[in-house]
Amino acid sequence: MSEVKTPFNERLTRLIVGGARSVHDRTIFHKLSLAAFLAWVGLGSDGLSSSCYGPPEAFIALKEYPYLGIFVALATAVTIFVISASYSQIIELFPSGGGGYLVASKLLSPRAGAVSGCALLVDYVLTIAISIASGADALFSFLPEPWVKYKLWFAIGVIVVMTLLNIRGARESVVPLVPIFLIFVLAHAFVIVYALATHVTEFGQLAGNVTTQTRQARGALGIWGMLFLLMHSYSMGAGTYTGIEAVSNSMAILREPRVQTAKRTMTYMWISLAIASVGLMLTYMLFNVHEVPGKSLNAVMLTKATQGWSAAWGQPFVIITLISEATILFIAAQTGFLGGPRVLANMATDRWLPTRLSMLSDRLVTRNGILIMSSAAAVTLLGTGGEVSTLVVLYSINVFITFVLSQTGMVRHWWQVRHKEPGWGHRLFINGAGLVMTGFILVWVTVLKFFEGGWVTLVVTVGLVAMVSSIRRHYNAVGKSLTSLNKLAQAVLTQTLQSKVIATAAAPVFDPKAKTAAILVNGFNGLGLHSTQNVIRYFGDSFKNFVFLAVGMVDAGNFKGIAELNNLREHIHDENNRYVDLMQKEGYYAECITRVGTDIADEIDQAAAEVVQKYPDVVFFAGQLIFNNESFFTRLLHNNLVFAVQKRLYRKGVPFVILPFRA
């Protein structure tokens, strides 16, 4: 017998994205999850990469009063700590994850959650786009001028590569980035320490300069004018805070115990981000850095820092550090690739988006979500020509919408539980402070960027909210139809069974050669009862055996641990057994077959083979929702899995009957 060869396209796919993984592997969660250090690399790179533009933007905004930067730096560090502390409280309250979307949904309202989720999705798309565009800009600044025309397509190529890495798995996408991340961290840590160590005798002079410029600014601008300047500088560095929320959105990919891993990751993030923000601002002041046309502020600072070095050390260090800045911007895009699909999956689980977005691939990642995020980022790059100046205007508004809604929800929660939650006042203060800070930045950044093009971001977000609201209304309407069918179908089925003359009141006899009806169900509900009732109504007493086949889909909503999978198996089995009990009471032999997996069609195919072997004279049945006006919209929101299963069984010569139900 000749060996069956695997098709070339399948072999190529396996080579690129890797082989299938099994949800039944008890070690799978350990293999896929990220420890705190790797989570810091994958999720914290967005915040750290902002040191390439956040502190510089804030410093430049101070104009002729650069020494006021010390106040902006301290305010930035406090803000980082407060936002991180408030998100640590969110992690404790919502250990299964969900971030800003889940917090707003549970503590405010589902619609507020939808707004938060949509805002976050747009922010993650822009995170991918601006990170890769900025990285391409920085990298091509080292290359010959004629190569610049290929910059946009290079950026698109980076998106393709990162998409493939993420389709392979979260861990696989992060591990190759570790060396680049460490070079960036070590190089910038060295520069900051070097600046402080070589200027330790000048700290008194620095303090004097701060005092002098404070007096000058107050005299020239007035107290309110000086505060306005400080607030403007503070808000211009708002990009520094993006990415902090990503940990709470990505709890499902963190290693057990998840809460401790998440909080440790948050600690790494806020400490490194605060040190980078304050340290770089101090370094700019100590080296008396000024803006130079055609050069980034960090490039100017590095050049000044290495002036006294030998040529063999200075120039290579500057180049390596600047290249590390360019490449970490690519790594920063990973935050969008990790966080975005999780938000899509959470919203799909709650029926704000097509349910297929919560499905897992055979690599146990939300492949559809990854493809949507990468496609949207590619379209954004093409639409803006990859111009960082344009993308910066669109960026950082939306993340503060999510911040404000999350903090509002947490403040409301702590106030509601104040009589029964010890330490509620301390927790309320942290989230309240976070609300005030992020609320101020949201208003300020929106006002500053609105007429420069920021309105585009808000219009896209509003359009996305309108779209998900329409999807939710559709699913709610279908849900109401199915709910109304439940009681009616059960009553009709009971009446149908009672009208049938059962040959004997004795226990059902197992006869594998008797005609058998195998009915596909997805829970004890109206559709399954309706299908069972129609089998009896159309075929009378032809079938003596009934087999109820159900597959529990392992998706992003329940793929959170062995306990969750066991709960899914038990739930599906219990639901299926209700059909068995119902039919056996009426004298039919009945049994159920229950499976769980990521590909329902494959699982049904395998289970059907078992049924055919055990019951040679079997006919398969399944109910199918039919719409009066079928459209692309309904096909997008409903998977029509039954037709795919029917096609597979037909090829094997197995009869399969579809029983329509009109929505």
mmCIF file with all atom_site columns, C-alpha atoms in Angstrom, residues 235-374:
data_model
loop_
_atom_site.group_PDB
_atom_site.id
_atom_site.type_symbol
_atom_site.label_atom_id
_atom_site.label_alt_id
_atom_site.label_comp_id
_atom_site.label_asym_id
_atom_site.label_entity_id
_atom_site.label_seq_id
_atom_site.pdbx_PDB_ins_code
_atom_site.Cartn_x
_atom_site.Cartn_y
_atom_site.Cartn_z
_atom_site.occupancy
_atom_site.B_iso_or_equiv
_atom_site.pdbx_formal_charge
_atom_site.auth_seq_id
_atom_site.auth_comp_id
_atom_site.auth_asym_id
_atom_site.auth_atom_id
_atom_site.pdbx_PDB_model_num
ATOM 1   C CA . SER A 1 235 ? 0.981   66.176 27.644 1.00 0.00 ? 235 SER A CA 1
ATOM 2   C CA . MET A 1 236 ? 3.317   66.157 24.622 1.00 0.00 ? 236 MET A CA 1
ATOM 3   C CA . GLY A 1 237 ? 5.079   63.210 26.238 1.00 0.00 ? 237 GLY A CA 1
ATOM 4   C CA . ALA A 1 238 ? 1.778   61.326 26.522 1.00 0.00 ? 238 ALA A CA 1
ATOM 5   C CA . GLY A 1 239 ? 3.018   58.599 24.192 1.00 0.00 ? 239 GLY A CA 1
ATOM 6   C CA . THR A 1 240 ? 5.206   57.449 27.085 1.00 0.00 ? 240 THR A CA 1
ATOM 7   C CA . TYR A 1 241 ? 2.207   55.877 28.817 1.00 0.00 ? 241 TYR A CA 1
ATOM 8   C CA . THR A 1 242 ? 0.918   53.752 25.934 1.00 0.00 ? 242 THR A CA 1
ATOM 9   C CA . GLY A 1 243 ? 1.415   50.049 26.422 1.00 0.00 ? 243 GLY A CA 1
ATOM 10  C CA . ILE A 1 244 ? 0.950   50.034 30.203 1.00 0.00 ? 244 ILE A CA 1
ATOM 11  C CA . GLU A 1 245 ? -2.558  48.596 29.777 1.00 0.00 ? 245 GLU A CA 1
ATOM 12  C CA . ALA A 1 246 ? -1.321  45.738 27.562 1.00 0.00 ? 246 ALA A CA 1
ATOM 13  C CA . VAL A 1 247 ? -0.533  43.416 30.499 1.00 0.00 ? 247 VAL A CA 1
ATOM 14  C CA . SER A 1 248 ? -4.131  43.393 31.750 1.00 0.00 ? 248 SER A CA 1
ATOM 15  C CA . ASN A 1 249 ? -5.343  42.707 28.197 1.00 0.00 ? 249 ASN A CA 1
ATOM 16  C CA . SER A 1 250 ? -2.958  39.776 27.752 1.00 0.00 ? 250 SER A CA 1
ATOM 17  C CA . MET A 1 251 ? -3.424  37.798 30.966 1.00 0.00 ? 251 MET A CA 1
ATOM 18  C CA . ALA A 1 252 ? -4.259  34.622 29.046 1.00 0.00 ? 252 ALA A CA 1
ATOM 19  C CA . ILE A 1 253 ? -0.727  34.351 27.616 1.00 0.00 ? 253 ILE A CA 1
ATOM 20  C CA . LEU A 1 254 ? 1.031   34.845 30.969 1.00 0.00 ? 254 LEU A CA 1
ATOM 21  C CA . ARG A 1 255 ? 2.491   31.999 32.997 1.00 0.00 ? 255 ARG A CA 1
ATOM 22  C CA . GLU A 1 256 ? 0.739   30.669 36.096 1.00 0.00 ? 256 GLU A CA 1
ATOM 23  C CA . PRO A 1 257 ? 0.218   32.059 38.659 1.00 0.00 ? 257 PRO A CA 1
ATOM 24  C CA . ARG A 1 258 ? -0.980  34.729 36.251 1.00 0.00 ? 258 ARG A CA 1
ATOM 25  C CA . VAL A 1 259 ? -1.734  37.507 38.723 1.00 0.00 ? 259 VAL A CA 1
ATOM 26  C CA . GLN A 1 260 ? 1.735   37.323 40.256 1.00 0.00 ? 260 GLN A CA 1
ATOM 27  C CA . THR A 1 261 ? 3.359   37.112 36.804 1.00 0.00 ? 261 THR A CA 1
ATOM 28  C CA . ALA A 1 262 ? 1.326   40.099 35.604 1.00 0.00 ? 262 ALA A CA 1
ATOM 29  C CA . LYS A 1 263 ? 2.168   42.212 38.649 1.00 0.00 ? 263 LYS A CA 1
ATOM 30  C CA . ARG A 1 264 ? 5.853   41.335 38.331 1.00 0.00 ? 264 ARG A CA 1
ATOM 31  C CA . THR A 1 265 ? 5.713   42.318 34.651 1.00 0.00 ? 265 THR A CA 1
ATOM 32  C CA . MET A 1 266 ? 4.042   45.609 35.605 1.00 0.00 ? 266 MET A CA 1
ATOM 33  C CA . THR A 1 267 ? 6.832   46.256 38.127 1.00 0.00 ? 267 THR A CA 1
ATOM 34  C CA . TYR A 1 268 ? 9.501   45.703 35.471 1.00 0.00 ? 268 TYR A CA 1
ATOM 35  C CA . MET A 1 269 ? 7.593   47.995 33.112 1.00 0.00 ? 269 MET A CA 1
ATOM 36  C CA . TRP A 1 270 ? 7.011   50.964 35.401 1.00 0.00 ? 270 TRP A CA 1
ATOM 37  C CA . ILE A 1 271 ? 10.500  50.930 36.903 1.00 0.00 ? 271 ILE A CA 1
ATOM 38  C CA . SER A 1 272 ? 12.248  50.709 33.520 1.00 0.00 ? 272 SER A CA 1
ATOM 39  C CA . LEU A 1 273 ? 9.923   53.282 31.952 1.00 0.00 ? 273 LEU A CA 1
ATOM 40  C CA . ALA A 1 274 ? 10.255  55.746 34.836 1.00 0.00 ? 274 ALA A CA 1
ATOM 41  C CA . ILE A 1 275 ? 14.050  55.418 34.877 1.00 0.00 ? 275 ILE A CA 1
ATOM 42  C CA . ALA A 1 276 ? 14.214  55.893 31.101 1.00 0.00 ? 276 ALA A CA 1
ATOM 43  C CA . SER A 1 277 ? 11.935  58.956 31.136 1.00 0.00 ? 277 SER A CA 1
ATOM 44  C CA . VAL A 1 278 ? 13.562  60.747 34.091 1.00 0.00 ? 278 VAL A CA 1
ATOM 45  C CA . GLY A 1 279 ? 17.068  59.604 33.195 1.00 0.00 ? 279 GLY A CA 1
ATOM 46  C CA . LEU A 1 280 ? 16.913  60.806 29.588 1.00 0.00 ? 280 LEU A CA 1
ATOM 47  C CA . MET A 1 281 ? 15.415  64.152 30.597 1.00 0.00 ? 281 MET A CA 1
ATOM 48  C CA . LEU A 1 282 ? 18.256  64.661 33.080 1.00 0.00 ? 282 LEU A CA 1
ATOM 49  C CA . THR A 1 283 ? 20.787  63.578 30.465 1.00 0.00 ? 283 THR A CA 1
ATOM 50  C CA . TYR A 1 284 ? 19.469  66.190 28.017 1.00 0.00 ? 284 TYR A CA 1
ATOM 51  C CA . MET A 1 285 ? 19.960  68.868 30.673 1.00 0.00 ? 285 MET A CA 1
ATOM 52  C CA . LEU A 1 286 ? 23.382  67.662 31.829 1.00 0.00 ? 286 LEU A CA 1
ATOM 53  C CA . PHE A 1 287 ? 24.766  67.573 28.277 1.00 0.00 ? 287 PHE A CA 1
ATOM 54  C CA . ASN A 1 288 ? 22.994  70.847 27.391 1.00 0.00 ? 288 ASN A CA 1
ATOM 55  C CA . VAL A 1 289 ? 21.272  69.231 24.413 1.00 0.00 ? 289 VAL A CA 1
ATOM 56  C CA . HIS A 1 290 ? 19.501  71.395 21.830 1.00 0.00 ? 290 HIS A CA 1
ATOM 57  C CA . GLU A 1 291 ? 17.359  70.442 18.853 1.00 0.00 ? 291 GLU A CA 1
ATOM 58  C CA . VAL A 1 292 ? 19.360  69.996 15.624 1.00 0.00 ? 292 VAL A CA 1
ATOM 59  C CA . PRO A 1 293 ? 17.513  69.855 12.274 1.00 0.00 ? 293 PRO A CA 1
ATOM 60  C CA . GLY A 1 294 ? 17.666  66.404 10.673 1.00 0.00 ? 294 GLY A CA 1
ATOM 61  C CA . LYS A 1 295 ? 18.720  64.649 13.895 1.00 0.00 ? 295 LYS A CA 1
ATOM 62  C CA . SER A 1 296 ? 16.747  63.095 16.708 1.00 0.00 ? 296 SER A CA 1
ATOM 63  C CA . LEU A 1 297 ? 17.300  64.542 20.180 1.00 0.00 ? 297 LEU A CA 1
ATOM 64  C CA . ASN A 1 298 ? 18.709  61.203 21.330 1.00 0.00 ? 298 ASN A CA 1
ATOM 65  C CA . ALA A 1 299 ? 21.204  61.229 18.449 1.00 0.00 ? 299 ALA A CA 1
ATOM 66  C CA . VAL A 1 300 ? 22.360  64.721 19.481 1.00 0.00 ? 300 VAL A CA 1
ATOM 67  C CA . MET A 1 301 ? 22.637  63.620 23.115 1.00 0.00 ? 301 MET A CA 1
ATOM 68  C CA . LEU A 1 302 ? 24.647  60.485 22.235 1.00 0.00 ? 302 LEU A CA 1
ATOM 69  C CA . THR A 1 303 ? 27.014  62.485 20.065 1.00 0.00 ? 303 THR A CA 1
ATOM 70  C CA . LYS A 1 304 ? 27.682  64.934 22.929 1.00 0.00 ? 304 LYS A CA 1
ATOM 71  C CA . ALA A 1 305 ? 28.025  62.116 25.469 1.00 0.00 ? 305 ALA A CA 1
ATOM 72  C CA . THR A 1 306 ? 30.752  60.395 23.446 1.00 0.00 ? 306 THR A CA 1
ATOM 73  C CA . GLN A 1 307 ? 32.717  63.511 22.414 1.00 0.00 ? 307 GLN A CA 1
ATOM 74  C CA . GLY A 1 308 ? 35.626  62.685 24.700 1.00 0.00 ? 308 GLY A CA 1
ATOM 75  C CA . TRP A 1 309 ? 35.774  59.026 23.702 1.00 0.00 ? 309 TRP A CA 1
ATOM 76  C CA . SER A 1 310 ? 38.252  57.531 21.288 1.00 0.00 ? 310 SER A CA 1
ATOM 77  C CA . ALA A 1 311 ? 37.063  57.015 17.709 1.00 0.00 ? 311 ALA A CA 1
ATOM 78  C CA . ALA A 1 312 ? 37.262  53.251 18.198 1.00 0.00 ? 312 ALA A CA 1
ATOM 79  C CA . TRP A 1 313 ? 34.634  53.377 20.961 1.00 0.00 ? 313 TRP A CA 1
ATOM 80  C CA . GLY A 1 314 ? 32.545  56.505 20.518 1.00 0.00 ? 314 GLY A CA 1
ATOM 81  C CA . GLN A 1 315 ? 31.220  56.182 16.969 1.00 0.00 ? 315 GLN A CA 1
ATOM 82  C CA . PRO A 1 316 ? 30.424  52.435 17.196 1.00 0.00 ? 316 PRO A CA 1
ATOM 83  C CA . PHE A 1 317 ? 28.589  52.990 20.497 1.00 0.00 ? 317 PHE A CA 1
ATOM 84  C CA . VAL A 1 318 ? 26.471  55.771 18.985 1.00 0.00 ? 318 VAL A CA 1
ATOM 85  C CA . ILE A 1 319 ? 25.642  53.669 15.925 1.00 0.00 ? 319 ILE A CA 1
ATOM 86  C CA . ILE A 1 320 ? 24.799  50.549 17.959 1.00 0.00 ? 320 ILE A CA 1
ATOM 87  C CA . THR A 1 321 ? 22.600  52.549 20.339 1.00 0.00 ? 321 THR A CA 1
ATOM 88  C CA . LEU A 1 322 ? 20.763  54.324 17.521 1.00 0.00 ? 322 LEU A CA 1
ATOM 89  C CA . ILE A 1 323 ? 20.268  51.025 15.661 1.00 0.00 ? 323 ILE A CA 1
ATOM 90  C CA . SER A 1 324 ? 18.915  49.511 18.891 1.00 0.00 ? 324 SER A CA 1
ATOM 91  C CA . GLU A 1 325 ? 16.459  52.435 19.055 1.00 0.00 ? 325 GLU A CA 1
ATOM 92  C CA . ALA A 1 326 ? 15.385  51.742 15.496 1.00 0.00 ? 326 ALA A CA 1
ATOM 93  C CA . THR A 1 327 ? 14.904  48.028 16.052 1.00 0.00 ? 327 THR A CA 1
ATOM 94  C CA . ILE A 1 328 ? 13.122  48.337 19.391 1.00 0.00 ? 328 ILE A CA 1
ATOM 95  C CA . LEU A 1 329 ? 10.517  50.396 17.589 1.00 0.00 ? 329 LEU A CA 1
ATOM 96  C CA . PHE A 1 330 ? 9.824   47.282 15.519 1.00 0.00 ? 330 PHE A CA 1
ATOM 97  C CA . ILE A 1 331 ? 9.602   45.279 18.750 1.00 0.00 ? 331 ILE A CA 1
ATOM 98  C CA . ALA A 1 332 ? 7.135   47.838 20.126 1.00 0.00 ? 332 ALA A CA 1
ATOM 99  C CA . ALA A 1 333 ? 4.715   46.764 17.411 1.00 0.00 ? 333 ALA A CA 1
ATOM 100 C CA . GLN A 1 334 ? 4.550   43.413 19.227 1.00 0.00 ? 334 GLN A CA 1
ATOM 101 C CA . THR A 1 335 ? 2.353   45.021 21.889 1.00 0.00 ? 335 THR A CA 1
ATOM 102 C CA . GLY A 1 336 ? -0.300  45.584 19.234 1.00 0.00 ? 336 GLY A CA 1
ATOM 103 C CA . PHE A 1 337 ? 0.076   42.043 17.903 1.00 0.00 ? 337 PHE A CA 1
ATOM 104 C CA . LEU A 1 338 ? -0.330  40.569 21.403 1.00 0.00 ? 338 LEU A CA 1
ATOM 105 C CA . GLY A 1 339 ? -2.968  42.913 22.843 1.00 0.00 ? 339 GLY A CA 1
ATOM 106 C CA . GLY A 1 340 ? -5.108  43.643 19.781 1.00 0.00 ? 340 GLY A CA 1
ATOM 107 C CA . PRO A 1 341 ? -6.223  40.062 19.007 1.00 0.00 ? 341 PRO A CA 1
ATOM 108 C CA . ARG A 1 342 ? -7.049  39.551 22.702 1.00 0.00 ? 342 ARG A CA 1
ATOM 109 C CA . VAL A 1 343 ? -9.391  42.559 22.657 1.00 0.00 ? 343 VAL A CA 1
ATOM 110 C CA . LEU A 1 344 ? -10.950 41.312 19.400 1.00 0.00 ? 344 LEU A CA 1
ATOM 111 C CA . ALA A 1 345 ? -11.471 37.871 20.939 1.00 0.00 ? 345 ALA A CA 1
ATOM 112 C CA . ASN A 1 346 ? -13.006 39.259 24.140 1.00 0.00 ? 346 ASN A CA 1
ATOM 113 C CA . MET A 1 347 ? -15.406 41.454 22.172 1.00 0.00 ? 347 MET A CA 1
ATOM 114 C CA . ALA A 1 348 ? -16.278 38.533 19.873 1.00 0.00 ? 348 ALA A CA 1
ATOM 115 C CA . THR A 1 349 ? -17.065 36.350 22.891 1.00 0.00 ? 349 THR A CA 1
ATOM 116 C CA . ASP A 1 350 ? -19.551 39.025 24.002 1.00 0.00 ? 350 ASP A CA 1
ATOM 117 C CA . ARG A 1 351 ? -21.040 39.202 20.457 1.00 0.00 ? 351 ARG A CA 1
ATOM 118 C CA . TRP A 1 352 ? -19.800 42.703 19.611 1.00 0.00 ? 352 TRP A CA 1
ATOM 119 C CA . LEU A 1 353 ? -17.781 41.222 16.756 1.00 0.00 ? 353 LEU A CA 1
ATOM 120 C CA . PRO A 1 354 ? -18.088 38.075 14.602 1.00 0.00 ? 354 PRO A CA 1
ATOM 121 C CA . THR A 1 355 ? -17.721 35.065 16.884 1.00 0.00 ? 355 THR A CA 1
ATOM 122 C CA . ARG A 1 356 ? -15.103 33.526 14.623 1.00 0.00 ? 356 ARG A CA 1
ATOM 123 C CA . LEU A 1 357 ? -12.633 36.137 15.932 1.00 0.00 ? 357 LEU A CA 1
ATOM 124 C CA . SER A 1 358 ? -12.547 34.261 19.236 1.00 0.00 ? 358 SER A CA 1
ATOM 125 C CA . MET A 1 359 ? -11.615 30.982 17.539 1.00 0.00 ? 359 MET A CA 1
ATOM 126 C CA . LEU A 1 360 ? -8.142  29.507 17.942 1.00 0.00 ? 360 LEU A CA 1
ATOM 127 C CA . SER A 1 361 ? -6.030  28.093 15.144 1.00 0.00 ? 361 SER A CA 1
ATOM 128 C CA . ASP A 1 362 ? -4.337  24.700 15.396 1.00 0.00 ? 362 ASP A CA 1
ATOM 129 C CA . ARG A 1 363 ? -1.334  26.619 16.782 1.00 0.00 ? 363 ARG A CA 1
ATOM 130 C CA . LEU A 1 364 ? -3.695  27.778 19.567 1.00 0.00 ? 364 LEU A CA 1
ATOM 131 C CA . VAL A 1 365 ? -3.488  31.468 18.663 1.00 0.00 ? 365 VAL A CA 1
ATOM 132 C CA . THR A 1 366 ? -6.249  33.828 17.524 1.00 0.00 ? 366 THR A CA 1
ATOM 133 C CA . ARG A 1 367 ? -5.060  33.794 13.919 1.00 0.00 ? 367 ARG A CA 1
ATOM 134 C CA . ASN A 1 368 ? -8.040  35.728 12.553 1.00 0.00 ? 368 ASN A CA 1
ATOM 135 C CA . GLY A 1 369 ? -7.405  38.530 15.039 1.00 0.00 ? 369 GLY A CA 1
ATOM 136 C CA . ILE A 1 370 ? -3.702  38.657 14.177 1.00 0.00 ? 370 ILE A CA 1
ATOM 137 C CA . LEU A 1 371 ? -4.529  38.908 10.461 1.00 0.00 ? 371 LEU A CA 1
ATOM 138 C CA . ILE A 1 372 ? -7.057  41.689 11.070 1.00 0.00 ? 372 ILE A CA 1
ATOM 139 C CA . MET A 1 373 ? -4.614  43.728 13.167 1.00 0.00 ? 373 MET A CA 1
ATOM 140 C CA . SER A 1 374 ? -1.792  43.325 10.657 1.00 0.00 ? 374 SER A CA 1
#
